[in-house]
Amino acid sequence: MQELLLAVARGLVEDKEAVKVTVDDPREDGTIVYHLSVAEGDMGRVIGKQGRIAKAIRVVMRAAAVRVDEKVLVEID
């Protein structure tokens, strides 16, 4: 899952070295939180107009999580 998020984010940004993903321990309900960090200049590319790209990233991650029977949440920092 972490590799998928990295691949998607690196495809969107210019500074690929600044892309970082950290993973929190699972919450009580089993949800795993992924924190995506990108360079300040690339933040708009990852969020998109009216948050459309961020929503799409979250949808892709949720769809992939269903296949491995997990619950995920993506936060963009």
Backbone as CSV, one residue per row, in Angstrom:
resi,resn,N_x,N_y,N_z,CA_x,CA_y,CA_z,C_x,C_y,C_z
1,MET,0.823,-1.193,0.000,0.000,0.000,0.000,0.871,1.263,0.000
2,GLN,1.915,1.224,0.797,2.793,2.381,0.879,3.476,2.629,-0.470
3,GLU,3.858,1.558,-1.152,4.506,1.697,-2.454,3.544,2.281,-3.491
4,LEU,2.277,1.903,-3.413,1.267,2.442,-4.323,1.119,3.947,-4.135
5,LEU,1.034,4.377,-2.899,0.897,5.809,-2.618,2.134,6.573,-3.091
6,LEU,3.308,6.015,-2.867,4.535,6.654,-3.336,4.551,6.766,-4.858
7,ALA,4.148,5.708,-5.541,4.157,5.715,-7.004,3.189,6.756,-7.559
8,VAL,2.006,6.839,-6.992,1.020,7.813,-7.454,1.521,9.227,-7.208
9,ALA,2.041,9.485,-6.016,2.497,10.832,-5.665,3.692,11.247,-6.516
10,ARG,4.627,10.337,-6.725,5.815,10.674,-7.520,5.450,10.960,-8.969
11,GLY,4.377,10.380,-9.452,3.925,10.663,-10.805,3.333,12.048,-10.966
12,LEU,2.952,12.659,-9.864,2.305,13.969,-9.915,3.251,15.142,-9.683
13,VAL,4.313,14.935,-8.936,5.145,16.049,-8.472,6.388,16.240,-9.335
14,GLU,7.022,17.392,-9.171,8.287,17.668,-9.850,9.472,17.213,-9.001
15,ASP,9.422,17.470,-7.686,10.507,17.095,-6.778,10.208,15.709,-6.193
16,LYS,10.607,14.679,-6.918,10.283,13.303,-6.532,11.009,12.855,-5.271
17,GLU,12.147,13.471,-4.977,12.933,13.104,-3.793,12.260,13.570,-2.497
18,ALA,11.413,14.588,-2.588,10.767,15.144,-1.394,9.528,14.357,-0.970
19,VAL,9.101,13.396,-1.793,7.894,12.629,-1.475,8.218,11.627,-0.376
20,LYS,7.452,11.687,0.707,7.647,10.768,1.833,6.286,10.285,2.312
21,VAL,6.251,9.023,2.715,5.030,8.441,3.268,5.376,7.829,4.613
22,THR,4.628,8.217,5.636,4.776,7.593,6.947,3.465,6.886,7.277
23,VAL,3.592,5.830,8.049,2.428,5.006,8.376,2.261,4.973,9.887
24,ASP,1.052,5.274,10.344,0.736,5.176,11.767,0.349,3.745,12.115
25,ASP,0.428,3.426,13.380,-0.070,2.135,13.846,-1.578,2.088,13.629
26,PRO,-2.134,0.906,13.408,-3.588,0.809,13.201,-4.375,1.364,14.383
27,ARG,-5.460,2.059,14.065,-6.348,2.593,15.102,-7.155,1.458,15.716
28,GLU,-7.980,1.795,16.693,-8.811,0.786,17.361,-9.757,0.085,16.393
29,ASP,-10.245,0.831,15.393,-11.167,0.231,14.425,-10.442,-0.472,13.273
30,GLY,-9.112,-0.530,13.328,-8.336,-1.227,12.317,-7.895,-0.370,11.150
31,THR,-8.210,0.913,11.175,-7.844,1.814,10.088,-6.362,2.169,10.170
32,ILE,-5.677,2.068,9.041,-4.265,2.435,8.963,-4.187,3.807,8.300
33,VAL,-3.482,4.748,8.936,-3.382,6.108,8.427,-2.029,6.289,7.735
34,TYR,-2.083,6.716,6.469,-0.887,7.023,5.690,-0.764,8.529,5.582
35,HIS,0.404,9.076,5.933,0.665,10.511,5.847,1.569,10.753,4.652
36,LEU,1.089,11.527,3.692,1.846,11.847,2.490,2.421,13.249,2.631
37,SER,3.746,13.357,2.474,4.417,14.652,2.531,5.089,14.914,1.196
38,VAL,4.903,16.106,0.674,5.544,16.517,-0.574,6.159,17.894,-0.357
39,ALA,6.971,18.333,-1.328,7.574,19.664,-1.251,6.475,20.730,-1.285
40,GLU,6.766,21.853,-0.683,5.782,22.941,-0.596,5.295,23.380,-1.975
41,GLY,6.183,23.422,-2.950,5.817,23.840,-4.290,4.946,22.837,-5.027
42,ASP,4.979,21.591,-4.604,4.195,20.535,-5.248,2.866,20.263,-4.555
43,MET,2.588,20.956,-3.489,1.368,20.703,-2.730,0.118,20.909,-3.592
44,GLY,0.118,21.929,-4.407,-1.028,22.198,-5.271,-1.245,21.113,-6.306
45,ARG,-0.161,20.512,-6.767,-0.275,19.429,-7.741,-0.920,18.195,-7.121
46,VAL,-0.637,17.940,-5.865,-1.178,16.756,-5.198,-2.621,16.984,-4.765
47,ILE,-2.949,18.201,-4.370,-4.308,18.486,-3.917,-5.235,18.723,-5.109
48,GLY,-4.783,19.480,-6.084,-5.591,19.728,-7.273,-6.651,20.785,-7.030
49,LYS,-7.343,21.141,-8.105,-8.397,22.145,-7.993,-9.565,21.575,-7.209
50,GLN,-9.948,22.298,-6.177,-11.044,21.918,-5.289,-10.832,20.539,-4.675
51,GLY,-9.560,20.104,-4.566,-9.245,18.839,-3.904,-9.551,17.598,-4.725
52,ARG,-9.737,17.754,-6.015,-10.133,16.616,-6.841,-9.058,15.540,-6.929
53,ILE,-7.795,15.946,-7.055,-6.726,14.954,-7.156,-6.548,14.251,-5.820
54,ALA,-6.638,14.987,-4.725,-6.530,14.374,-3.396,-7.646,13.350,-3.192
55,LYS,-8.857,13.690,-3.610,-9.976,12.750,-3.501,-9.722,11.510,-4.336
56,ALA,-9.175,11.697,-5.539,-8.892,10.565,-6.419,-7.823,9.653,-5.817
57,ILE,-6.806,10.247,-5.194,-5.771,9.445,-4.534,-6.391,8.611,-3.420
58,ARG,-7.267,9.224,-2.649,-7.920,8.499,-1.549,-8.802,7.366,-2.071
59,VAL,-9.495,7.601,-3.187,-10.351,6.565,-3.774,-9.505,5.382,-4.238
60,VAL,-8.406,5.656,-4.906,-7.520,4.594,-5.382,-6.969,3.792,-4.209
61,MET,-6.559,4.486,-3.165,-6.004,3.798,-1.996,-7.068,2.938,-1.311
62,ARG,-8.290,3.453,-1.181,-9.364,2.666,-0.573,-9.690,1.436,-1.406
63,ALA,-9.701,1.593,-2.725,-9.984,0.464,-3.603,-8.907,-0.607,-3.492
64,ALA,-7.664,-0.188,-3.421,-6.577,-1.151,-3.261,-6.629,-1.810,-1.890
65,ALA,-7.047,-1.063,-0.873,-7.122,-1.612,0.483,-8.202,-2.677,0.587
66,VAL,-9.290,-2.502,-0.129,-10.369,-3.491,-0.107,-9.861,-4.836,-0.629
67,ARG,-8.980,-4.780,-1.617,-8.449,-6.014,-2.194,-7.596,-6.803,-1.199
68,VAL,-6.967,-6.118,-0.248,-6.141,-6.803,0.755,-6.817,-6.802,2.126
69,ASP,-8.108,-6.486,2.131,-8.924,-6.521,3.346,-8.379,-5.621,4.457
70,GLU,-8.149,-4.358,4.103,-7.683,-3.353,5.062,-8.579,-2.119,4.969
71,LYS,-8.470,-1.276,5.983,-9.110,0.046,5.947,-7.973,1.068,5.986
72,VAL,-8.008,2.028,5.075,-6.939,3.019,5.038,-7.522,4.425,5.007
73,LEU,-6.695,5.358,5.447,-7.014,6.774,5.421,-5.746,7.497,4.978
74,VAL,-5.864,8.403,4.025,-4.701,9.138,3.520,-4.810,10.588,3.948
75,GLU,-3.779,11.070,4.628,-3.714,12.477,5.020,-2.551,13.112,4.280
76,ILE,-2.790,14.269,3.707,-1.746,14.975,2.966,-1.244,16.105,3.834
77,ASP,0.035,16.035,4.190,0.640,17.026,5.085,1.502,17.985,4.299
